[in-house]
Amino acid sequence: ACLLQGVINTVAGAPPTASNTLNTSFLQSLFELEEIERIAPLFKGNKFVAALRSDYDPSSLVAVANSKLTQLELLSLDLGYQPKALQQTRTDQLLVQLIEEDARNIRYAGRIQDIGVRAKLIQANFTKIATTRLAKELIENTLQNRQATKRI
């Protein structure tokens, strides 16, 4: 409430007093973070609300996003607290769904951490890969992974 009142006083141009002085430099720095820029459209461009909501579990933000690509971007932001293993599992599941919905999304297969799943998707959708260069990169990156010999 004090923060909101300080912002209102600052915007309204109220003369600063001991009770309504607000140092907005930290808030301004928060507004300039890439994460806030990316999630602000979810709050109708309101960076203030986006900054206040940025510490929540991102799964609620991801759930309201319409596009799976937007969901993928939100998951990659590292918003709030989420264990890396859980974040990667969510990301892998979303990538698999994207590829299953439209095989042209095979270009995102390189971001899947589970090498076995990645290899199976590349094999199943090999003819859908847009360019030979992309096919070569996907195969090479998959085979060069440390876990490739164990998982494939």
CSV table of C-alpha atoms in Angstrom, one decimal:
chain,number,residue,atom,x,y,z
A,1,ALA,CA,0.0,0.0,0.0
A,2,CYS,CA,2.9,2.4,0.8
A,3,LEU,CA,4.5,1.6,-2.5
A,4,LEU,CA,1.3,2.3,-4.4
A,5,GLN,CA,0.7,5.5,-2.5
A,6,GLY,CA,4.3,6.6,-3.2
A,7,VAL,CA,3.8,5.9,-6.9
A,8,ILE,CA,0.5,7.8,-6.9
A,9,ASN,CA,2.1,10.8,-5.1
A,10,THR,CA,5.1,10.8,-7.5
A,11,VAL,CA,2.9,10.6,-10.6
A,12,ALA,CA,0.5,13.3,-9.2
A,13,GLY,CA,3.4,15.6,-8.6
A,14,ALA,CA,2.8,16.0,-4.9
A,15,PRO,CA,5.5,17.9,-3.1
A,16,PRO,CA,7.9,15.5,-1.4
A,17,THR,CA,7.5,15.2,2.4
A,18,ALA,CA,9.0,12.8,4.9
A,19,SER,CA,5.9,10.7,4.7
A,20,ASN,CA,5.4,10.5,1.0
A,21,THR,CA,9.0,10.4,-0.3
A,22,LEU,CA,9.6,7.3,-2.5
A,23,ASN,CA,12.9,6.2,-3.9
A,24,THR,CA,11.8,4.8,-7.2
A,25,SER,CA,15.3,3.9,-8.5
A,26,PHE,CA,15.0,0.2,-7.6
A,27,LEU,CA,11.5,0.1,-9.1
A,28,GLN,CA,12.8,1.7,-12.3
A,29,SER,CA,15.6,-0.9,-12.4
A,30,LEU,CA,13.0,-3.6,-12.0
A,31,PHE,CA,11.0,-2.2,-14.9
A,32,GLU,CA,14.0,-2.4,-17.2
A,33,LEU,CA,14.6,-6.2,-16.7
A,34,GLU,CA,14.1,-8.3,-19.7
A,35,GLU,CA,11.8,-10.6,-17.8
A,36,ILE,CA,9.4,-7.7,-17.0
A,37,GLU,CA,9.5,-6.5,-20.6
A,38,ARG,CA,8.5,-10.0,-21.8
A,39,ILE,CA,5.7,-10.6,-19.3
A,40,ALA,CA,4.2,-7.1,-19.4
A,41,PRO,CA,2.0,-7.9,-22.5
A,42,LEU,CA,0.3,-10.5,-20.3
A,43,PHE,CA,-0.8,-7.6,-18.0
A,44,LYS,CA,-1.9,-5.3,-20.9
A,45,GLY,CA,1.5,-3.7,-21.0
A,46,ASN,CA,1.5,-2.6,-17.4
A,47,LYS,CA,5.1,-3.0,-16.2
A,48,PHE,CA,4.1,-2.1,-12.6
A,49,VAL,CA,1.7,-5.0,-12.3
A,50,ALA,CA,4.1,-7.3,-14.2
A,51,ALA,CA,6.9,-6.4,-11.7
A,52,LEU,CA,4.6,-7.1,-8.8
A,53,ARG,CA,3.5,-10.5,-10.2
A,54,SER,CA,7.0,-11.6,-11.4
A,55,ASP,CA,7.8,-13.6,-8.3
A,56,TYR,CA,4.9,-15.9,-8.6
A,57,ASP,CA,5.1,-19.5,-9.9
A,58,PRO,CA,5.3,-19.1,-13.6
A,59,SER,CA,3.1,-22.0,-14.3
A,60,SER,CA,0.0,-19.8,-13.7
A,61,LEU,CA,1.3,-17.3,-16.3
A,62,VAL,CA,2.1,-20.1,-18.7
A,63,ALA,CA,-1.4,-21.5,-18.3
A,64,VAL,CA,-3.0,-18.3,-19.4
A,65,ALA,CA,-0.8,-17.8,-22.5
A,66,ASN,CA,-2.7,-18.8,-25.7
A,67,SER,CA,0.2,-19.9,-27.9
A,68,LYS,CA,2.5,-22.8,-27.1
A,69,LEU,CA,5.4,-20.7,-28.4
A,70,THR,CA,4.5,-17.9,-25.9
A,71,GLN,CA,4.3,-20.6,-23.2
A,72,LEU,CA,7.8,-21.8,-24.2
A,73,GLU,CA,9.2,-18.3,-24.0
A,74,LEU,CA,7.7,-17.8,-20.6
A,75,LEU,CA,9.1,-21.1,-19.3
A,76,SER,CA,12.6,-20.1,-20.5
A,77,LEU,CA,12.6,-16.8,-18.5
A,78,ASP,CA,13.3,-18.4,-15.1
A,79,LEU,CA,10.6,-16.4,-13.4
A,80,GLY,CA,10.0,-17.0,-9.8
A,81,TYR,CA,11.2,-20.1,-8.0
A,82,GLN,CA,11.1,-23.3,-10.0
A,83,PRO,CA,13.6,-26.2,-9.7
A,84,LYS,CA,15.6,-26.6,-12.8
A,85,ALA,CA,14.6,-30.2,-13.2
A,86,LEU,CA,10.9,-29.3,-13.1
A,87,GLN,CA,11.4,-26.4,-15.5
A,88,GLN,CA,13.2,-28.6,-18.0
A,89,THR,CA,10.5,-31.3,-17.7
A,90,ARG,CA,7.8,-28.7,-18.5
A,91,THR,CA,9.9,-27.3,-21.4
A,92,ASP,CA,10.5,-30.8,-22.8
A,93,GLN,CA,6.8,-31.7,-22.6
A,94,LEU,CA,5.8,-28.4,-24.3
A,95,LEU,CA,8.4,-29.0,-27.1
A,96,VAL,CA,7.2,-32.5,-27.7
A,97,GLN,CA,3.6,-31.2,-27.9
A,98,LEU,CA,4.6,-28.5,-30.4
A,99,ILE,CA,6.3,-31.0,-32.6
A,100,GLU,CA,3.5,-33.5,-32.4
A,101,GLU,CA,1.0,-30.8,-33.4
A,102,ASP,CA,3.0,-29.6,-36.3
A,103,ALA,CA,6.0,-31.6,-37.6
A,104,ARG,CA,7.5,-28.4,-39.0
A,105,ASN,CA,8.3,-27.4,-35.3
A,106,ILE,CA,11.0,-30.1,-35.4
A,107,ARG,CA,13.4,-27.2,-35.6
A,108,TYR,CA,12.9,-26.8,-31.8
A,109,ALA,CA,14.0,-30.4,-31.1
A,110,GLY,CA,17.6,-29.3,-30.3
A,111,ARG,CA,16.2,-27.6,-27.1
A,112,ILE,CA,14.9,-30.9,-25.7
A,113,GLN,CA,17.2,-32.1,-22.9
A,114,ASP,CA,16.1,-35.8,-22.9
A,115,ILE,CA,18.4,-37.1,-25.6
A,116,GLY,CA,16.4,-40.3,-26.2
A,117,VAL,CA,13.2,-38.4,-26.8
A,118,ARG,CA,15.0,-35.9,-29.0
A,119,ALA,CA,16.5,-38.7,-31.1
A,120,LYS,CA,13.1,-40.4,-31.5
A,121,LEU,CA,11.5,-37.2,-32.6
A,122,ILE,CA,14.2,-36.4,-35.1
A,123,GLN,CA,14.0,-39.9,-36.5
A,124,ALA,CA,10.1,-39.9,-36.7
A,125,ASN,CA,10.0,-36.4,-38.4
A,126,PHE,CA,13.2,-36.5,-40.4
A,127,THR,CA,11.4,-35.9,-43.7
A,128,LYS,CA,9.7,-32.8,-42.3
A,129,ILE,CA,13.0,-31.0,-41.5
A,130,ALA,CA,13.1,-27.9,-43.7
A,131,THR,CA,16.7,-27.9,-44.7
A,132,THR,CA,19.6,-30.3,-44.9
A,133,ARG,CA,21.6,-27.9,-42.8
A,134,LEU,CA,19.1,-28.0,-40.0
A,135,ALA,CA,18.9,-31.8,-40.3
A,136,LYS,CA,22.7,-32.0,-40.0
A,137,GLU,CA,22.8,-29.7,-37.0
A,138,LEU,CA,20.1,-31.6,-35.2
A,139,ILE,CA,21.8,-34.9,-35.7
A,140,GLU,CA,25.3,-33.7,-34.9
A,141,ASN,CA,24.1,-31.9,-31.7
A,142,THR,CA,22.2,-34.9,-30.6
A,143,LEU,CA,25.1,-37.3,-31.2
A,144,GLN,CA,27.7,-35.0,-29.6
A,145,ASN,CA,25.7,-34.8,-26.4
A,146,ARG,CA,27.5,-36.5,-23.4
A,147,GLN,CA,24.5,-38.7,-22.7
A,148,ALA,CA,24.0,-39.8,-26.3
A,149,THR,CA,26.0,-43.0,-26.0
A,150,LYS,CA,23.9,-44.1,-23.0
A,151,ARG,CA,20.4,-42.9,-24.1
A,152,ILE,CA,20.3,-43.6,-27.8
